[in-house]
Coordinates of C-alpha atoms and ligand atoms in Angstrom, one line a residue:
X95 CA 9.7 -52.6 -12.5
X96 CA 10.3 -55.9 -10.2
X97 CA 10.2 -54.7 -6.5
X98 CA 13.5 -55.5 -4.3
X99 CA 13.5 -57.2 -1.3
X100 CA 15.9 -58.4 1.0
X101 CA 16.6 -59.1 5.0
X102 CA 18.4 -57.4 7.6
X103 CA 19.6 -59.6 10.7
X104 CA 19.9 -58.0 13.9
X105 CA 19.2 -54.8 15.3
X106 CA 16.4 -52.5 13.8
X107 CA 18.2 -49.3 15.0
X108 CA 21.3 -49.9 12.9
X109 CA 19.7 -50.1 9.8
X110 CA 20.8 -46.8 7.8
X111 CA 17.5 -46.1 5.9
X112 CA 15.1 -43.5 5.0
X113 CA 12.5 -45.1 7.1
X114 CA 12.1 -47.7 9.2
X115 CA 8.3 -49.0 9.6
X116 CA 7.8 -50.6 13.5
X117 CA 4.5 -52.8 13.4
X118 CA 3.4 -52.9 17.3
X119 CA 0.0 -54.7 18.2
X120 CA -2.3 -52.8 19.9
X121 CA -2.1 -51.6 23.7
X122 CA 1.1 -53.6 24.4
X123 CA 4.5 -51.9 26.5
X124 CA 7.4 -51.6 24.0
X125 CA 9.4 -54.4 23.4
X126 CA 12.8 -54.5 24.7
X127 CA 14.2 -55.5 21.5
X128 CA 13.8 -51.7 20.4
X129 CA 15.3 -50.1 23.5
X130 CA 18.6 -49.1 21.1
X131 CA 16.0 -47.4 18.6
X132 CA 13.9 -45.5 21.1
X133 CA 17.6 -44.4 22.1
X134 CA 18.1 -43.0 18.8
X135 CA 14.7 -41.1 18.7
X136 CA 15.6 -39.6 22.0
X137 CA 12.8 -42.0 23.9
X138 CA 10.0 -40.8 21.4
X139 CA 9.0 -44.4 20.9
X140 CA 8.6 -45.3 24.7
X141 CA 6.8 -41.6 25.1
X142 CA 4.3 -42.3 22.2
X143 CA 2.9 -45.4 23.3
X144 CA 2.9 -44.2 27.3
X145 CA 0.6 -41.5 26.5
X146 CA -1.3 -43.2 23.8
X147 CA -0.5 -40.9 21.2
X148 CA 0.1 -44.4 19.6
X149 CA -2.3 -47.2 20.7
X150 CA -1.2 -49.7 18.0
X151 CA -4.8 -49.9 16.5
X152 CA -5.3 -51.2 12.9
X153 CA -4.0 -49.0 10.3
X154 CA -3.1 -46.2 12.7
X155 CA 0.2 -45.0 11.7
X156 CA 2.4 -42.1 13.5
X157 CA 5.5 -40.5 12.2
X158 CA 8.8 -40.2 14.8
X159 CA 12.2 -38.5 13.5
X160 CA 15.1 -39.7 14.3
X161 CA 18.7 -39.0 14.9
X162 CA 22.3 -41.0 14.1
X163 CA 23.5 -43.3 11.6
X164 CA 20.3 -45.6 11.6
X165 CA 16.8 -44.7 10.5
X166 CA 16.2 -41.4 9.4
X167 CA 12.4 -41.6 10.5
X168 CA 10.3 -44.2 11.5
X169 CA 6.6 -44.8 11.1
X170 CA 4.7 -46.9 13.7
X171 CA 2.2 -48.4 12.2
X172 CA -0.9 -50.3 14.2
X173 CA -1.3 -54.6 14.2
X174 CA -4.1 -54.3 16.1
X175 CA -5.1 -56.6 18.7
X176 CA -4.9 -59.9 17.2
X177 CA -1.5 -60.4 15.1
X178 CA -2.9 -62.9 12.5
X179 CA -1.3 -63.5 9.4
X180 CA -3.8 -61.2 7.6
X181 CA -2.7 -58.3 9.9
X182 CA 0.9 -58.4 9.0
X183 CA 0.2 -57.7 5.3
X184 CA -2.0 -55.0 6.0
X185 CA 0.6 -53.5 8.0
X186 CA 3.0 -53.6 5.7
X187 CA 1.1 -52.5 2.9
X188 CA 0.1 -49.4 4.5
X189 CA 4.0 -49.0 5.7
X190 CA 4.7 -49.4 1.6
X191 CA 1.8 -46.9 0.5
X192 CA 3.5 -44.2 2.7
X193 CA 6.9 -44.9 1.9
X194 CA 5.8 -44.7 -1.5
X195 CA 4.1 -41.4 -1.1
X196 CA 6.9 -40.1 1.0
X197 CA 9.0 -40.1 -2.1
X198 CA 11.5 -42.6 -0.9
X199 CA 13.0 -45.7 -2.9
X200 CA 13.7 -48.0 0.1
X201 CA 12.9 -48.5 3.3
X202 CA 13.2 -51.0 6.2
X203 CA 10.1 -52.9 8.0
X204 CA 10.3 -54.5 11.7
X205 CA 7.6 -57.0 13.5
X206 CA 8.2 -58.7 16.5
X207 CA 9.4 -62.4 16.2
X208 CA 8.3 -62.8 12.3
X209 CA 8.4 -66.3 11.7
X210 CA 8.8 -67.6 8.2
X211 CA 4.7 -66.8 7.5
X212 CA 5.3 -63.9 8.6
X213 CA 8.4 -62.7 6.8
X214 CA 6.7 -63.7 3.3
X215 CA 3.5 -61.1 4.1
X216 CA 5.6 -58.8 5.2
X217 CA 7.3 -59.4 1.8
X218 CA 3.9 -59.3 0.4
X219 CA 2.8 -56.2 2.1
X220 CA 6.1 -54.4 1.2
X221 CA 5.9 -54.7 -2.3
X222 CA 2.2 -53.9 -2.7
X223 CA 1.9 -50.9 -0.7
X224 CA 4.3 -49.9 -3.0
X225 CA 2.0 -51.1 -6.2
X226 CA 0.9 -48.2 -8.4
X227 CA -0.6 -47.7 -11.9
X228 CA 0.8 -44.4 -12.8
X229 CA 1.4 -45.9 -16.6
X230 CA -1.5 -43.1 -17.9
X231 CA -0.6 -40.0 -16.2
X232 CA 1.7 -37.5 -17.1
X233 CA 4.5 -37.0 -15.5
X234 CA 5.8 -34.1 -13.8
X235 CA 9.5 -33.5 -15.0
X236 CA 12.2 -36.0 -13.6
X237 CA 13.7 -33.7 -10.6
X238 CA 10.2 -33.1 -9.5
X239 CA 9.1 -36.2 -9.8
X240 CA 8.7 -38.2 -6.2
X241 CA 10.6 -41.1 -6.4
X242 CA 8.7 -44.3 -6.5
X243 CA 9.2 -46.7 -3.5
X244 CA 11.4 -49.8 -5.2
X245 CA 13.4 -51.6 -2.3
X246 CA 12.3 -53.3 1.1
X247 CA 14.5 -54.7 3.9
X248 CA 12.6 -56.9 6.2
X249 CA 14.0 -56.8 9.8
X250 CA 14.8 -60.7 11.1
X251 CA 16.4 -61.9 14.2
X252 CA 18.8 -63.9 12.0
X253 CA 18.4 -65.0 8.1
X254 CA 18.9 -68.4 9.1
X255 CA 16.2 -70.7 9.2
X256 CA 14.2 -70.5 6.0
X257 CA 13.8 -66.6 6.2
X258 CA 15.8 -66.3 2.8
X259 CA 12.9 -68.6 1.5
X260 CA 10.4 -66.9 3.0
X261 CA 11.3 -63.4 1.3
X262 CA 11.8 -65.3 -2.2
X263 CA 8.0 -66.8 -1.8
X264 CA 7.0 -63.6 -0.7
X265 CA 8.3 -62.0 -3.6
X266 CA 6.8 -64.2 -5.8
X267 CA 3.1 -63.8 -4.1
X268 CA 3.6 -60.2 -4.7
X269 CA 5.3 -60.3 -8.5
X270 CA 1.8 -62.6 -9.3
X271 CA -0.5 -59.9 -7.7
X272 CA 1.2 -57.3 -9.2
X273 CA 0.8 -58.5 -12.5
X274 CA -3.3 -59.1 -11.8
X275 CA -3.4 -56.2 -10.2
X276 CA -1.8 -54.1 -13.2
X277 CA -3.8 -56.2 -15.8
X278 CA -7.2 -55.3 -13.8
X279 CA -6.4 -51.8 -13.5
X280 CA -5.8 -51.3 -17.1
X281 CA -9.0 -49.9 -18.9
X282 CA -10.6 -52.0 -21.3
X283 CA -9.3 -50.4 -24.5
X284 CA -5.6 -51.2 -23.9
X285 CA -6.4 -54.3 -22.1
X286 CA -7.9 -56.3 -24.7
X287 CA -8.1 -60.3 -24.9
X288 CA -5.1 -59.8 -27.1
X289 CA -3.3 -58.3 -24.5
X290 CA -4.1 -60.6 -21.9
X291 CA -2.8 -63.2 -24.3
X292 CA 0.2 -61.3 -24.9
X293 CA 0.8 -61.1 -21.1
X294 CA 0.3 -64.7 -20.9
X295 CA 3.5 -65.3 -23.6
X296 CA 5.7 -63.1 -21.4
X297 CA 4.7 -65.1 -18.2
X298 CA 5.0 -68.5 -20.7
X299 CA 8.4 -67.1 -22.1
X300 CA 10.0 -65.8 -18.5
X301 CA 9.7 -69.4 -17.3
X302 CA 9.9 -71.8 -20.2
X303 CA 5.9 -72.8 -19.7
X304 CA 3.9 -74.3 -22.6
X305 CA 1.7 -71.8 -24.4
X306 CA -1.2 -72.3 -26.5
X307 CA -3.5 -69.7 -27.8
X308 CA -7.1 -70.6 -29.9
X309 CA -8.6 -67.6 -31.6
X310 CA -12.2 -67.8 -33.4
X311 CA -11.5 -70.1 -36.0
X312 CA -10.3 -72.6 -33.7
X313 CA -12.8 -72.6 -31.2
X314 CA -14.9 -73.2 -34.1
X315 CA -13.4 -76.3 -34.9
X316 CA -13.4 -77.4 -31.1
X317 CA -17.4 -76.7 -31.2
X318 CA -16.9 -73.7 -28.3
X319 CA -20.6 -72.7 -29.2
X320 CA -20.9 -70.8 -25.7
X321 CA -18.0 -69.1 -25.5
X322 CA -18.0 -67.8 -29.2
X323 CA -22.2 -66.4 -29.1
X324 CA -20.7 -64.1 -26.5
X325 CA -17.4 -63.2 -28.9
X326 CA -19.6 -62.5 -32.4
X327 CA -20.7 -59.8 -31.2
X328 CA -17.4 -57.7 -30.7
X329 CA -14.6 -56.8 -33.1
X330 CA -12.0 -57.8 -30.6
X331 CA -10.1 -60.9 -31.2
X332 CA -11.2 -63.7 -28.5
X333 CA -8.7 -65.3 -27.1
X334 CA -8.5 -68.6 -25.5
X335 CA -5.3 -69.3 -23.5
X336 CA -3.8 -72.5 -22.3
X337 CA -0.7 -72.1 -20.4
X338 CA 1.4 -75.8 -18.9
X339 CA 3.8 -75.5 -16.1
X340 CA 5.2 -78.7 -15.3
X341 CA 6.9 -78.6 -11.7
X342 CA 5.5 -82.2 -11.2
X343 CA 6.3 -85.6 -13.1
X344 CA 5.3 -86.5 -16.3
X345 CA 2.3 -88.6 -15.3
X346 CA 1.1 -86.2 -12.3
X347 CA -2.2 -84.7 -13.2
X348 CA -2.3 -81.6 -13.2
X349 CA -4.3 -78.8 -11.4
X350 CA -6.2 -76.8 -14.0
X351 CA -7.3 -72.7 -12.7
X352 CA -9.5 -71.3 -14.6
X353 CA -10.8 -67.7 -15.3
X354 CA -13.0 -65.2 -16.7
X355 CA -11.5 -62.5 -18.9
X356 CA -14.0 -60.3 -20.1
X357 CA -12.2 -57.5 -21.1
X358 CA -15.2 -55.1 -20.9
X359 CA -18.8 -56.3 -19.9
X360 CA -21.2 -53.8 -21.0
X361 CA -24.0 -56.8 -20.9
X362 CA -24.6 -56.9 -24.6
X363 CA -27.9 -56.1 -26.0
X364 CA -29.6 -56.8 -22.3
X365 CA -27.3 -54.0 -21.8
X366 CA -26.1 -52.7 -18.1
X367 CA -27.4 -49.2 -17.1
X368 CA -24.7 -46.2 -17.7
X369 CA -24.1 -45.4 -13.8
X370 CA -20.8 -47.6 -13.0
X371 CA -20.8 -49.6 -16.0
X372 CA -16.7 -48.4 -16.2
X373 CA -15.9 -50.8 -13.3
X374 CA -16.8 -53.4 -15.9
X375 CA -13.2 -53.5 -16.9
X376 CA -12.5 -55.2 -14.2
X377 CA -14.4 -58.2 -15.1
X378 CA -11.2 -59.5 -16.1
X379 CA -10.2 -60.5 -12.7
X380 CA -10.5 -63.8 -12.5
X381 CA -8.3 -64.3 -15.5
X382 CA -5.6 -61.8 -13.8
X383 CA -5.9 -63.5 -11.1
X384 CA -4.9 -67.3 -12.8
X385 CA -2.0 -65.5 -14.7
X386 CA -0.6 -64.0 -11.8
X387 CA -1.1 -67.2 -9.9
X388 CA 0.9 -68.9 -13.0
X389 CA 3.8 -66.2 -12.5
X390 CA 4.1 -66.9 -8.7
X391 CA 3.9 -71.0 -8.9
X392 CA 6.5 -70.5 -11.6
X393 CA 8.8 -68.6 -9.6
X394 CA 8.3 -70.5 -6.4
X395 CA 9.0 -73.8 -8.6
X396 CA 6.3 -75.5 -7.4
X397 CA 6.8 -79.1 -7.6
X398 CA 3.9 -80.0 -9.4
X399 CA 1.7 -79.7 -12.6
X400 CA -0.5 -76.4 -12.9
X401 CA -2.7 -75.4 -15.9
X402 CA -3.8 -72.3 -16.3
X403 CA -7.0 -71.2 -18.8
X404 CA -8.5 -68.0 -19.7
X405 CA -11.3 -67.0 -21.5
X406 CA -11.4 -63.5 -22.6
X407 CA -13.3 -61.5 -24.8
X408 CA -15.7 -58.6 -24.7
X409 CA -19.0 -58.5 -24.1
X410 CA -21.0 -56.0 -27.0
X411 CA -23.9 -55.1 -28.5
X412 CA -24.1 -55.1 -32.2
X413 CA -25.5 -56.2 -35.1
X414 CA -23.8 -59.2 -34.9
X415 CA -24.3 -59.6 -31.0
X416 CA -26.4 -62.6 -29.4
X417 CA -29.8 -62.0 -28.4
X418 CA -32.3 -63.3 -25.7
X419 CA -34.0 -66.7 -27.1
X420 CA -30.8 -67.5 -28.9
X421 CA -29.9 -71.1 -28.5
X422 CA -26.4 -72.3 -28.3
X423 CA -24.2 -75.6 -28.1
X424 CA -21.3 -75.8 -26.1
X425 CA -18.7 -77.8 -27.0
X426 CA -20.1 -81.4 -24.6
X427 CA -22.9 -80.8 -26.9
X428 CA -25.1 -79.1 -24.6
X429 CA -27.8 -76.6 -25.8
X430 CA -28.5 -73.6 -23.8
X431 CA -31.1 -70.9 -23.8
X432 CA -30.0 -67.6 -23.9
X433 CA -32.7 -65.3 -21.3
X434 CA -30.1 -62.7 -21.1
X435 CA -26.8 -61.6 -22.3
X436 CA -25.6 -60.0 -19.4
X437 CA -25.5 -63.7 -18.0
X438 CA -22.4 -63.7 -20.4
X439 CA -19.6 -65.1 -18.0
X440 CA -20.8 -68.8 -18.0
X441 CA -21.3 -69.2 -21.1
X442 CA -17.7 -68.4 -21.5
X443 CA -16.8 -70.6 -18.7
X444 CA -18.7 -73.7 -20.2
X445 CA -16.8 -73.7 -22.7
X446 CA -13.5 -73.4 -20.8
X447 CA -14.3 -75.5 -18.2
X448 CA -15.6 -78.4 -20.8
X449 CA -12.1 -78.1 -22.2
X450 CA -10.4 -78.7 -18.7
X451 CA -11.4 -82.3 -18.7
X452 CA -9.0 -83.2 -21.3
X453 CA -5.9 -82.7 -19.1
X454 CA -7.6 -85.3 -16.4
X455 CA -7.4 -83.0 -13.6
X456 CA -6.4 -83.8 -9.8
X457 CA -8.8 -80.9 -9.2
X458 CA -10.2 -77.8 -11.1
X459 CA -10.5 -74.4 -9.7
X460 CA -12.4 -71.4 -11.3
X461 CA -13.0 -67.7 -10.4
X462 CA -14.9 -65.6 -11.9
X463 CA -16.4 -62.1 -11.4
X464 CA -19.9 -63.9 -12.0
X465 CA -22.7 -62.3 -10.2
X466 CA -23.6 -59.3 -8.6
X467 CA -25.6 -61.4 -6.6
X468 CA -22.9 -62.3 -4.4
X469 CA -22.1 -58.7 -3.6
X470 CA -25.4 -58.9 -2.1
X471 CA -25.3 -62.2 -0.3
X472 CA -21.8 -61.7 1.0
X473 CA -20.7 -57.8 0.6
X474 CA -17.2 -56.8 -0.1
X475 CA -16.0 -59.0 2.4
X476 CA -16.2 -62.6 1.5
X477 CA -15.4 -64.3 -1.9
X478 CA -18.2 -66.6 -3.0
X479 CA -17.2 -70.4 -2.9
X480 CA -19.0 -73.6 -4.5
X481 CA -18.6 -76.6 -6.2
X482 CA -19.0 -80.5 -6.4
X483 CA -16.5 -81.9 -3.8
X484 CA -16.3 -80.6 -0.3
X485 CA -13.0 -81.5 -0.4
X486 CA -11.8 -79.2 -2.8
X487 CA -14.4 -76.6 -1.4
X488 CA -12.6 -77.1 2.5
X489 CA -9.2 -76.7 0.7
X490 CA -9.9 -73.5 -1.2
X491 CA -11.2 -72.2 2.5
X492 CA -8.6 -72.9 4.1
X493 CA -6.5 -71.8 1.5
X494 CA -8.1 -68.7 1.4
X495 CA -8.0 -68.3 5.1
X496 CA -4.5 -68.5 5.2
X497 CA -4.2 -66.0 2.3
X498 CA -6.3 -63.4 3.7
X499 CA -8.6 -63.7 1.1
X500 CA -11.9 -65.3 3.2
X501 CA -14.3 -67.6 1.2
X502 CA -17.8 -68.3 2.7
X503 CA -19.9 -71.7 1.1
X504 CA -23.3 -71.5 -0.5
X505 CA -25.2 -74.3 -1.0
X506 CA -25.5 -76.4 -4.4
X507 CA -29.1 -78.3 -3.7
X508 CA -30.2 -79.5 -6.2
X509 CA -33.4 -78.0 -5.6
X510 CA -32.4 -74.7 -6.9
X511 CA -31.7 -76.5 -10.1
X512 CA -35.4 -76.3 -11.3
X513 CA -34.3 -72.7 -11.9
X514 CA -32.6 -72.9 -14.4
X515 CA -34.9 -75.3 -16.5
X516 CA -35.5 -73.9 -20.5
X517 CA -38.5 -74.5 -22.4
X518 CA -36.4 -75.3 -25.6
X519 CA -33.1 -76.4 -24.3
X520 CA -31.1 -78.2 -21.6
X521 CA -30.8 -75.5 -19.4
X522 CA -31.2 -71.4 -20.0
X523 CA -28.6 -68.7 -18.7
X524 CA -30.6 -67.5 -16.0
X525 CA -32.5 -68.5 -12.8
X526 CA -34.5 -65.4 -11.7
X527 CA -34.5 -63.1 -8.8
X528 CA -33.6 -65.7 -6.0
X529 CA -30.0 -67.2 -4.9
X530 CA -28.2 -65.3 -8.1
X531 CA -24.6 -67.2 -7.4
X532 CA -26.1 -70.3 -6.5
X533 CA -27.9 -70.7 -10.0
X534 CA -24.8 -69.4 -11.8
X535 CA -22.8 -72.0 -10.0
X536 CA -25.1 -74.9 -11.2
X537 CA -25.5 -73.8 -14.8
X538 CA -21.4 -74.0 -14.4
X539 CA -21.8 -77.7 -12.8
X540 CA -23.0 -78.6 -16.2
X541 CA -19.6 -78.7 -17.8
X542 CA -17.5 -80.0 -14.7
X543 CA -19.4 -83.5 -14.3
X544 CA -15.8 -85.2 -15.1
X545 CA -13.6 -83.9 -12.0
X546 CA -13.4 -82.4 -8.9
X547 CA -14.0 -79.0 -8.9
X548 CA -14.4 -75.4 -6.7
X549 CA -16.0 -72.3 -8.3
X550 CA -14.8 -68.3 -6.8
X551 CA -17.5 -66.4 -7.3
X552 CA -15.1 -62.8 -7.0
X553 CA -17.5 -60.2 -8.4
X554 CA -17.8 -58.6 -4.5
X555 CA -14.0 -59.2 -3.6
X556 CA -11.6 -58.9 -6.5
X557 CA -11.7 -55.0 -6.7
X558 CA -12.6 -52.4 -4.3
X559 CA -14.6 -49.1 -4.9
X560 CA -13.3 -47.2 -2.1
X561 CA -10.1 -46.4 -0.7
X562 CA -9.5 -49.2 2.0
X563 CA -6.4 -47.4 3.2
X564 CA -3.6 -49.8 3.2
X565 CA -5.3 -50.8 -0.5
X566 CA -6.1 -48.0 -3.2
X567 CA -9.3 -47.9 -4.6
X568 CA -9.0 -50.4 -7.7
X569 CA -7.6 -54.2 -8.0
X570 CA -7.6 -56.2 -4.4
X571 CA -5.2 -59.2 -5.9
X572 CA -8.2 -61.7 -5.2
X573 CA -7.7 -64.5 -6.0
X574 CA -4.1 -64.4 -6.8
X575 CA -3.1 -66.0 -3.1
X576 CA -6.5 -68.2 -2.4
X577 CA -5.1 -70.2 -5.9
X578 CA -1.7 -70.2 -4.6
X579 CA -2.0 -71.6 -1.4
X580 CA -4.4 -74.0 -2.9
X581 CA -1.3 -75.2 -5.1
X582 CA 0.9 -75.2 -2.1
X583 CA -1.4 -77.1 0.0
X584 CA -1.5 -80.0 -2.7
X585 CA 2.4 -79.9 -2.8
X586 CA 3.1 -81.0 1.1
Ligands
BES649 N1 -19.9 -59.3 -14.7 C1 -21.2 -59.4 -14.2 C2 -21.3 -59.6 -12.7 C3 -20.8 -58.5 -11.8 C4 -21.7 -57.6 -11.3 C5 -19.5 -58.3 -11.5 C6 -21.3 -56.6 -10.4 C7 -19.1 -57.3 -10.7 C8 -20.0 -56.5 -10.1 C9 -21.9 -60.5 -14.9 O1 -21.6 -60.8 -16.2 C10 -23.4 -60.2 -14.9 O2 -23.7 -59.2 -15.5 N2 -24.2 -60.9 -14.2 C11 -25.6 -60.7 -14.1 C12 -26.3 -62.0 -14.2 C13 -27.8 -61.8 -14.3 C14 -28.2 -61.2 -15.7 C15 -28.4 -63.1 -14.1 C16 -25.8 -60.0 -12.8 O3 -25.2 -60.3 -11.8 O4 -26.6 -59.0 -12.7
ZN650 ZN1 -22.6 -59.6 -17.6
ZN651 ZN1 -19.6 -60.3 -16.7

């Protein structure tokens, strides 16, 4: 169900809801604006932060009840000391995630002096605290159930000034990272390359975007060698999807996101150890994360051309599957050395990426869940970024600065290329122990020699494995807003 959002000009304290959630930075007096709420809470608010009880510290939250025809409660909840961009959606994420669990549909949110960034992540937080995947549990009977959170009012000044636009981009941010999110979350036996495809035709039908989608037999005839060794050896369709939204002119070329969809990567006959291999659904990610992009550039009608593809199958052992010392050609007519088919994600990607140079790109962006190498180079924190223009590498920082989604550079020497060097083809699949992302990243350069082009490596950022408070333990969104802003940033 889309998530409601809409603005409230003037005073916080006459806002009739549920909740009210009041986002103070850390160690800072109250500010005057909120003298007529602290009113209504009998001086609670003044009281709280006087005594430090609340010290406006990152994701501390405390709960005040209040009286009159306002707010029913509000919940403080903590910027921390540096009110950056990335501390408003956390705020308000957490705000959602307990209005959500506090079994109310709407609530109200109020920062100090939001500007219009700052209205859209609160718009963004706001809806995705509120994100859940409840779609496989049972419910409890409809008047026990706790009402879902589906309605936020962001607190503004006045709705003049571009704040109306800021909530609808907002909105559309969030609507894109929900749908990634969602897809992610979903385990790999209902999430299946068909279903990603099927997802795509909804995005493709909501806004009148092109769709095309190549199954087997047509990646045979387009000589997708490297993509389809890793499909033989699962019964699940594979699905190649090319969706066209044209915000631009005619003759604007396009920018072309790319991602990696496997459904389920259980390595294939080099085949993962059983400990944690069910996170593997989530190697998906990159492709969420390009169809939820597509959904939010849609909606924000983004003047300018954006392709989307997605590779997505399965990664299986079988009978039929590829095995180490197979040789494949992709479809630039490369030949490449199979070492191990776990190393499965790039030899999608070639393909995919190969078939990006037909649209003539103004620039090509990938991300993938590629490595768990660069969980180890960069943790949980950073998303992985390389590529063959520093252009397009500074952009995608940036970009990813400003969405709160931070990308670090590695290196693409050349020396590190000797890695990857086959005895019996142009290149193998693998580059030993050393600099994991790096030699993924180069096997990738091989099919992007006709464009610029960044790669996201997202294996250590697009989900999490713990509970990160303000975020459930699952999807992250990354890189739904790093390809946004990208987009964005090529508009101005
Ligand atoms: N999907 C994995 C990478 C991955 C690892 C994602 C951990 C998320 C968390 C990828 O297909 C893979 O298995 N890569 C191998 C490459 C190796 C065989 C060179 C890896 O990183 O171990
Ligand atoms: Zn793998
Ligand atoms: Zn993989």
């Amino acid at each position: 169900m889309p998530f409601a959002l809409s603005l409230h000009a003037g005073d916080p304290a006459r806002l009739a809801t549920p909740l009210l959630a009041v986002a103070l930075p850390s160690d800072k007096t109250v500010p005057r604006t909120l003298a007529p709420l602290d009113k209504a809470l009998g001086g609670a608010l003044t009281r709280a932060v006087k005594q430090k009880d609340f010290k406006g510290n990152r994701d501390e939250t405390l709960l005040l009840f209040a009286h009159g025809n306002g707010p029913q409660r509000v919940l403080l909840v903590g910027l921390g000391p540096s009110p950056e961009p990335g501390a408003i959606v956390r705020a308000a994420s957490l705000a959602g995630r307990k209005g959500n669990s506090m079994g109310i549909e709407r609530m109200g949110f109020w920062a100090e002096g939001l500007d219009g960034t700052a209205i859209e992540n609160a718009a963004i937080g706001l809806s995705l605290g509120g994100w859940e995947y409840t779609e496989l549990r049972t419910q409890p009977p409809a008047s026990e159930r706790p009402k879902p959170l589906v309605t936020a009012v962001v607190c503004v000044d006045s709705s003049k000034g571009g704040a109306e636009t800021a909530l609808a981009n907002g909105a559309a941010v969030a609507e894109g990272q929900r749908i990634a999110r969602t897809l992610a979350m979903m385990p790999g036996n209902l999430c299946t390359p068909s279903f990603i495809a099927d997802t795509a035709r909804d995005i493709a039908k909501r806004h009148k975007l092109k769709l095309t989608v190549f199954g087997r037999k047509e990646m045979e005839k387009l000589g997708m060698g490297s993509f389809l060794a890793v499909a033989q050896g699962t019964p699940q369709k594979p699905k190649f999807i090319v969706l066209e939204y044209r915000g631009g002119g005619a003759d604007d070329a396009p920018v072309v996101l790319v991602g990696k969809g496997l459904c389920f990567d259980s390595g294939g006959i080099s085949i993962k150890p059983a400990d944690r291999m069910e996170w593997m659904k989530f190697d998906m990610s990159g492709a969420a994360g390009v169809l939820g992009a597509m959904e939010a550039i849609a909606r924000m009608k983004l003047k300018i051309n954006v392709v989307g593809l997605v590779g997505s199958t399965t990664n299986m052992p079988s009978a039929m599957a590829m095995n180490p010392g197979d040789v494949v050609r992709a479809s630039n007519g490369k030949t490449i050395e199979i070492i191990n088919t776990d190393a499965e994600g790039r030899l999608v990607l070639a393909d995919v990426l190969a078939y990006a140079a037909r649209f003539k790109p103004q620039a090509v962006v990938d991300a993938a869940t590629l490595t768990g190498a660069v969980v180890v180079a960069l943790g949980n924190i950073a998303v992985g970024v390389l590529g063959n223009d520093q252009g397009v590498i500074d952009e995608i920082l940036a970009a990813g600065k400003r969405g709160g989604e931070p990308g670090w550079q590695l290196p693409m020497w050349p020396e590190y290329r000797d890695q990857i060097k086959s005895d019996v083809a142009d290149m193998k699949n693998v580059g030993g122990r050393g600099a994991g992302t790096i030699t993924a990243a180069l096997f990738l350069a091989e099919f992007t020699q006709d464009y610029k082009w960044a790669h996201l490596d997202i294996a250590g950022t697009a989900y999490s494995e713990t509970d990160m408070i303000s975020l459930p333990r699952g999807p992250t969104g990354v890189p739904v807003r790093t390809f946004v802003e990208f987009v964005r940033g090529r508009v101005r």
